[in-house]
Coordinates of C-alpha atoms and ligand atoms in Angstrom, one line a residue:
M1 CA 68.6 119.8 108.9
L2 CA 71.0 117.4 110.6
T3 CA 69.6 114.4 112.5
T4 CA 71.4 113.4 115.7
R5 CA 72.3 109.9 114.4
G6 CA 73.2 108.2 111.2
H7 CA 74.5 111.2 109.3
I8 CA 76.1 110.0 106.1
I9 CA 79.5 111.6 105.4
D10 CA 79.6 112.4 101.7
G11 CA 83.2 111.6 100.8
A12 CA 82.4 111.7 97.1
G13 CA 80.9 115.2 97.3
Y14 CA 83.7 116.5 99.5
A15 CA 86.3 115.1 97.1
K16 CA 84.6 116.8 94.2
S17 CA 84.7 120.2 95.9
L18 CA 88.3 119.6 96.8
R19 CA 89.2 118.8 93.2
D20 CA 87.4 121.9 92.0
R21 CA 89.5 124.0 94.5
L22 CA 92.6 122.2 93.3
A23 CA 91.8 122.9 89.7
E24 CA 91.7 126.7 90.5
H25 CA 95.1 126.4 92.2
V26 CA 96.6 124.6 89.2
S27 CA 95.4 127.4 86.9
S28 CA 96.8 130.2 89.2
L29 CA 100.1 128.3 89.6
Q30 CA 100.4 128.0 85.8
E31 CA 100.0 131.7 85.6
V32 CA 102.6 132.6 88.1
S33 CA 105.2 130.0 87.1
G34 CA 104.5 129.1 83.5
K35 CA 104.7 125.5 84.5
T36 CA 102.2 122.6 84.9
P37 CA 102.4 120.2 87.9
C38 CA 103.3 116.7 86.7
L39 CA 102.4 113.4 88.4
V40 CA 104.0 110.2 87.2
V41 CA 102.4 106.9 88.3
V42 CA 104.4 103.7 87.8
I43 CA 102.6 100.4 87.7
V44 CA 104.3 97.0 87.6
G45 CA 102.3 94.0 86.5
E46 CA 98.6 93.4 85.7
D47 CA 96.8 93.4 89.1
P48 CA 93.2 94.3 88.0
A49 CA 92.3 96.5 91.0
S50 CA 95.6 98.4 90.7
Q51 CA 94.9 98.9 86.9
I52 CA 91.6 100.6 87.8
Y53 CA 93.1 102.8 90.5
V54 CA 95.9 103.9 88.2
K55 CA 93.5 104.7 85.4
N56 CA 91.3 106.8 87.8
K57 CA 94.4 108.6 89.1
G58 CA 95.5 109.5 85.6
E59 CA 92.0 110.7 84.5
Q60 CA 91.5 112.8 87.7
T61 CA 95.0 114.3 87.4
Q62 CA 94.3 115.5 83.9
A63 CA 90.8 116.7 84.8
I64 CA 92.2 119.3 87.1
G65 CA 94.6 120.5 84.5
M66 CA 97.8 118.8 85.7
E67 CA 100.1 116.6 83.5
S68 CA 99.7 112.9 84.0
R69 CA 102.1 110.2 82.9
T70 CA 101.5 106.5 83.5
L71 CA 104.4 104.2 83.1
R72 CA 103.3 100.5 82.7
L73 CA 106.0 97.9 83.3
P74 CA 105.7 94.1 82.9
D75 CA 105.8 92.0 86.0
T76 CA 109.0 90.5 84.7
T77 CA 110.7 93.9 85.4
S78 CA 113.6 93.4 87.9
E79 CA 113.8 95.4 91.1
A80 CA 117.1 97.0 89.8
E81 CA 115.3 98.2 86.6
L82 CA 112.5 99.7 88.7
L83 CA 115.0 101.4 91.0
R84 CA 116.8 102.8 87.9
L85 CA 113.5 104.2 86.6
V86 CA 112.8 105.8 90.0
D87 CA 116.2 107.4 89.9
E88 CA 115.6 108.9 86.4
L89 CA 112.3 110.3 87.6
N90 CA 113.9 111.8 90.7
R91 CA 116.3 113.6 88.5
D92 CA 113.8 114.8 85.9
P93 CA 112.9 118.4 86.7
V94 CA 109.6 118.2 84.9
V95 CA 108.4 115.5 87.3
N96 CA 106.9 116.8 90.5
G97 CA 105.3 113.7 92.0
I98 CA 106.2 110.0 91.8
L99 CA 103.8 107.3 92.8
V100 CA 104.7 103.6 92.6
Q101 CA 101.5 101.7 92.7
L102 CA 101.4 99.1 95.4
P103 CA 101.3 96.1 95.8
L104 CA 104.5 95.4 93.8
P105 CA 105.2 91.9 92.5
A106 CA 106.5 89.5 95.1
H107 CA 110.1 89.6 93.9
M108 CA 110.4 93.3 94.8
S109 CA 110.7 95.0 98.2
S110 CA 108.2 97.9 98.4
L111 CA 110.1 99.4 101.3
K112 CA 113.3 99.5 99.2
V113 CA 111.5 101.0 96.2
I114 CA 109.7 103.7 98.3
D115 CA 113.0 104.5 100.0
A116 CA 114.5 105.2 96.6
I117 CA 111.9 108.0 95.8
N118 CA 113.1 111.5 96.5
P119 CA 111.0 112.5 99.6
D120 CA 110.2 115.8 98.0
K121 CA 108.5 113.9 95.1
D122 CA 107.0 111.2 97.4
V123 CA 103.3 112.3 96.9
D124 CA 102.1 109.1 98.6
G125 CA 103.9 110.3 101.7
F126 CA 105.2 106.8 102.4
H127 CA 109.0 107.6 102.5
V128 CA 110.6 107.3 105.9
T129 CA 111.5 111.0 105.8
N130 CA 107.8 112.0 105.4
A131 CA 106.7 109.4 107.9
G132 CA 109.3 110.8 110.3
R133 CA 108.3 114.4 109.7
L134 CA 104.7 113.5 110.4
A135 CA 105.7 111.7 113.6
V136 CA 107.7 114.7 115.0
G137 CA 105.2 117.3 113.9
L138 CA 107.1 118.8 111.0
D139 CA 105.4 119.8 107.8
G140 CA 105.8 117.2 105.1
I141 CA 103.8 115.1 102.6
V142 CA 101.1 113.2 104.4
P143 CA 99.7 109.8 103.2
C144 CA 96.6 110.4 101.1
T145 CA 94.0 108.1 102.7
P146 CA 94.6 109.2 106.3
L147 CA 94.8 112.9 105.1
G148 CA 91.4 112.5 103.3
S149 CA 89.9 110.7 106.3
L150 CA 91.0 113.6 108.6
M151 CA 89.5 116.2 106.3
L152 CA 86.1 114.3 106.4
L153 CA 86.3 114.0 110.1
K154 CA 87.0 117.7 110.7
D155 CA 84.3 118.7 108.3
A156 CA 81.7 116.4 110.0
A157 CA 82.7 117.7 113.4
E158 CA 82.4 121.3 112.2
K159 CA 78.9 120.6 110.9
F160 CA 77.9 119.5 114.4
G161 CA 79.6 122.5 116.0
D162 CA 82.0 120.0 117.5
T163 CA 85.8 119.6 117.7
L164 CA 88.1 116.5 117.5
R165 CA 90.1 117.9 120.5
G166 CA 90.2 115.6 123.5
K167 CA 88.2 112.8 121.9
N168 CA 89.0 109.1 122.3
A169 CA 90.1 107.9 118.8
V170 CA 90.4 104.1 118.1
I171 CA 92.1 103.1 114.9
V172 CA 91.7 99.4 114.0
G173 CA 94.7 98.5 111.8
R174 CA 98.4 99.5 112.1
S175 CA 99.7 99.6 108.5
N176 CA 102.3 102.1 107.5
I177 CA 100.0 103.5 104.8
V178 CA 96.8 103.9 106.8
G179 CA 96.7 103.0 110.5
K180 CA 100.0 104.5 111.8
P181 CA 99.8 107.9 109.9
M182 CA 96.1 108.2 110.9
A183 CA 97.1 107.8 114.5
Q184 CA 99.7 110.6 114.1
L185 CA 97.2 112.9 112.5
L186 CA 94.6 112.4 115.2
L187 CA 97.3 112.8 117.9
A188 CA 98.2 116.1 116.3
Q189 CA 94.5 117.1 116.7
D190 CA 94.8 116.4 120.4
C191 CA 92.8 113.2 120.4
T192 CA 93.7 110.4 122.8
V193 CA 94.7 107.6 120.4
T194 CA 94.5 103.8 120.6
I195 CA 95.8 101.7 117.7
A196 CA 94.2 98.2 117.7
H197 CA 95.4 95.3 115.6
S198 CA 95.1 91.5 115.2
R199 CA 96.6 90.8 118.7
T200 CA 94.4 93.4 120.5
Q201 CA 92.4 91.8 123.3
N202 CA 88.7 92.7 123.9
L203 CA 88.6 94.5 120.5
A204 CA 84.8 95.1 120.8
E205 CA 85.2 96.8 124.1
V206 CA 88.1 98.9 122.8
C207 CA 86.0 100.0 119.9
R208 CA 83.1 100.8 122.2
S209 CA 85.3 103.4 124.0
A210 CA 85.8 105.3 120.7
D211 CA 84.3 108.7 120.1
I212 CA 86.1 108.4 116.7
L213 CA 86.4 104.9 115.2
V214 CA 88.6 104.4 112.1
A215 CA 88.4 100.9 110.5
A216 CA 91.4 100.0 108.3
V217 CA 91.4 96.2 108.6
G218 CA 90.6 94.8 105.1
R219 CA 87.8 92.4 106.3
A220 CA 84.2 92.9 105.1
H221 CA 81.8 94.0 107.8
F222 CA 84.3 93.2 110.5
I223 CA 83.2 96.0 112.9
K224 CA 79.8 95.2 114.2
G225 CA 77.0 97.7 114.9
D226 CA 77.1 97.2 118.7
W227 CA 80.9 97.9 118.7
V228 CA 80.0 101.5 117.8
K229 CA 79.5 103.9 120.7
D230 CA 76.4 106.0 120.8
S231 CA 77.0 109.2 118.7
A232 CA 80.5 108.2 117.6
Y233 CA 82.1 109.3 114.3
V234 CA 82.9 106.3 112.1
I235 CA 85.4 106.3 109.2
D236 CA 85.4 103.2 107.2
V237 CA 88.6 102.9 105.1
G238 CA 88.1 99.3 104.1
I239 CA 87.6 98.2 100.5
N240 CA 86.4 94.6 100.3
R241 CA 84.9 92.8 97.3
I242 CA 82.3 90.2 98.2
Q243 CA 79.8 88.1 96.3
V244 CA 76.1 88.7 97.0
E245 CA 73.1 86.7 95.9
T246 CA 70.5 88.7 93.9
P247 CA 67.4 87.6 92.0
E248 CA 69.5 87.9 88.9
G249 CA 72.3 85.7 90.3
S250 CA 75.5 86.1 92.2
K251 CA 77.1 89.6 91.9
S252 CA 80.3 91.2 93.1
K253 CA 79.9 94.2 95.5
V254 CA 82.3 96.5 97.3
V255 CA 81.8 96.9 101.0
G256 CA 83.7 98.4 103.9
D257 CA 85.2 97.0 107.1
V258 CA 82.1 98.2 109.1
D259 CA 78.7 96.6 109.1
F260 CA 77.3 99.9 107.8
E261 CA 73.5 99.6 108.3
A262 CA 73.9 98.4 111.9
A263 CA 76.7 100.9 112.8
K264 CA 74.7 103.8 111.3
A265 CA 72.0 103.3 113.9
N266 CA 74.5 104.2 116.6
A267 CA 76.9 106.5 114.9
L268 CA 76.5 110.3 114.8
A269 CA 78.2 110.3 111.4
I270 CA 79.6 107.6 109.2
T271 CA 81.3 107.2 105.8
P272 CA 79.7 104.8 103.3
V273 CA 81.6 102.4 101.1
P274 CA 81.8 103.2 98.3
K275 CA 81.7 107.0 98.0
G276 CA 83.3 107.6 101.4
V277 CA 87.0 107.6 102.0
G278 CA 87.9 106.1 98.6
P279 CA 87.3 109.3 96.4
M280 CA 89.2 111.3 99.0
T281 CA 92.4 109.3 98.5
I282 CA 92.8 110.4 94.9
A283 CA 91.8 114.0 95.6
C284 CA 94.5 114.1 98.3
L285 CA 97.0 112.6 95.9
L286 CA 96.3 115.6 93.6
N287 CA 96.6 117.9 96.7
N288 CA 100.0 116.4 97.5
T289 CA 101.2 116.8 94.0
I290 CA 100.4 120.5 94.0
K291 CA 102.2 120.9 97.4
A292 CA 105.2 119.1 96.0
F293 CA 105.2 121.3 92.9
C294 CA 105.1 124.5 95.1
L295 CA 107.9 123.2 97.3
Q296 CA 110.1 122.3 94.4
N297 CA 109.5 125.6 92.6
G298 CA 109.8 127.9 95.7
L299 CA 106.2 129.0 95.3
A300 CA 103.8 129.7 98.2
I301 CA 101.6 126.7 99.0
P302 CA 97.9 127.7 98.4
D303 CA 95.7 128.0 101.4
G304 CA 94.2 124.6 102.5
V305 CA 96.7 122.5 100.6
Ligands
NDP401 P1 96.9 95.9 105.9 O1 96.6 94.5 105.6 O2 98.3 96.4 105.7 O3 96.6 96.1 107.5 C1 95.5 95.6 108.1 C2 95.5 95.8 109.6 O4 94.3 95.2 110.1 C3 96.7 95.2 110.2 O5 97.3 96.1 111.1 C4 96.1 94.0 111.0 O6 96.8 93.7 112.2 C5 94.7 94.5 111.2 N1 93.8 93.3 111.4 C6 93.7 92.2 110.6 N2 92.9 91.4 111.1 C7 92.5 91.9 112.3 C8 91.6 91.4 113.3 N3 91.0 90.2 113.3 N4 91.4 92.2 114.4 C9 92.1 93.4 114.5 N5 92.9 93.8 113.6 C10 93.1 93.1 112.5 O7 95.8 96.8 105.3 P2 95.8 98.4 104.8 O8 96.0 99.2 106.0 O9 96.7 98.5 103.6 O10 94.3 98.5 104.3 C11 93.2 98.3 105.2 C12 91.9 98.4 104.4 O11 91.8 99.7 103.8 C13 91.9 97.4 103.2 O12 90.5 97.0 103.0 C14 92.3 98.3 102.0 O13 91.8 97.8 100.8 C15 91.7 99.6 102.4 N6 92.4 100.7 101.8 C16 91.5 101.7 101.3 C17 92.1 102.8 100.8 C18 91.1 103.8 100.2 O14 91.5 104.6 99.4 N7 89.9 103.9 100.7 C19 93.5 103.0 100.7 C20 94.3 102.0 101.3 C21 93.7 100.9 101.9 P3 98.3 93.1 112.3 O15 99.1 94.3 112.1 O16 98.4 92.6 113.7 O17 98.4 92.1 111.3

């Protein structure tokens, strides 16, 4: 039975069911094509958080029956060397998806490296061609975190017999990888979209106008409970590591951009951190790799991908 407030959106559960569906697609695609979708993840340097993300991506790719390759380069790699590797992967017919893990070391331009990836293999959906396709409403590869957030929102609305159409959506954060594509996706769902950022005035008031509030700021507990409108949908994209004091001493903890407990009291439905948007990001990466594989091999894209 659904309560009218504080429904927790189970991102981890949704991601698991999505991965199960994708595993079935991989198996049927192998049957019809005799090939296995292949995702290559390139990581440069030793950033600890990136190492964990890349390990998880590799494991989950294999778990649904796809081929996973991880190429680890030292942070002394030059930009020219990385661009040469991307070019080789672009031309390798076995490789369907290429993901260059961000952030890159400071001596490299991530925009230049992303621009070098063949848009058909750009499973992160960050290439300007895919960003442009999304902006003009053409089918393309959509960035994973906003795509996963939209899936959770649609599913939550459906559970309440509701629709996203016509709702006021406020996105806090305007990055190319989360805020801007999220805005495009919600616009395409007929929401009225506001993108807020660090220069936005009266941010609390802007947030209070949101039927759908998406936080992609990168600051722990930045969105306060009383910024959340009564019965709003809240999607917390933030991943922030903080130190908390416990009887056993100081411990590190991952929290979102939203003050979860306070916001939950007002929200109709809200994603937790962890186990909210995070697991959806990798599941959508697998989704995008299957889509890229189908497009490259002239195969029908399975329903829902
Ligand atoms: P960026 O740092 O690229 O963007 C942050 C945005 O927040 C900017 O647009 C910035 O505004 C805005 N902002 C910063 N401070 C304020 C403020 N005081 N008031 C209003 N807006 C502010 O971050 P990302 O988009 O890459 O990531 C956002 C968060 O999402 C991070 O915590 C990140 O770890 C997490 N993330 C989670 C993923 C997942 O899988 N769950 C995937 C990707 C990111 P301005 O443009 O004016 O500087």
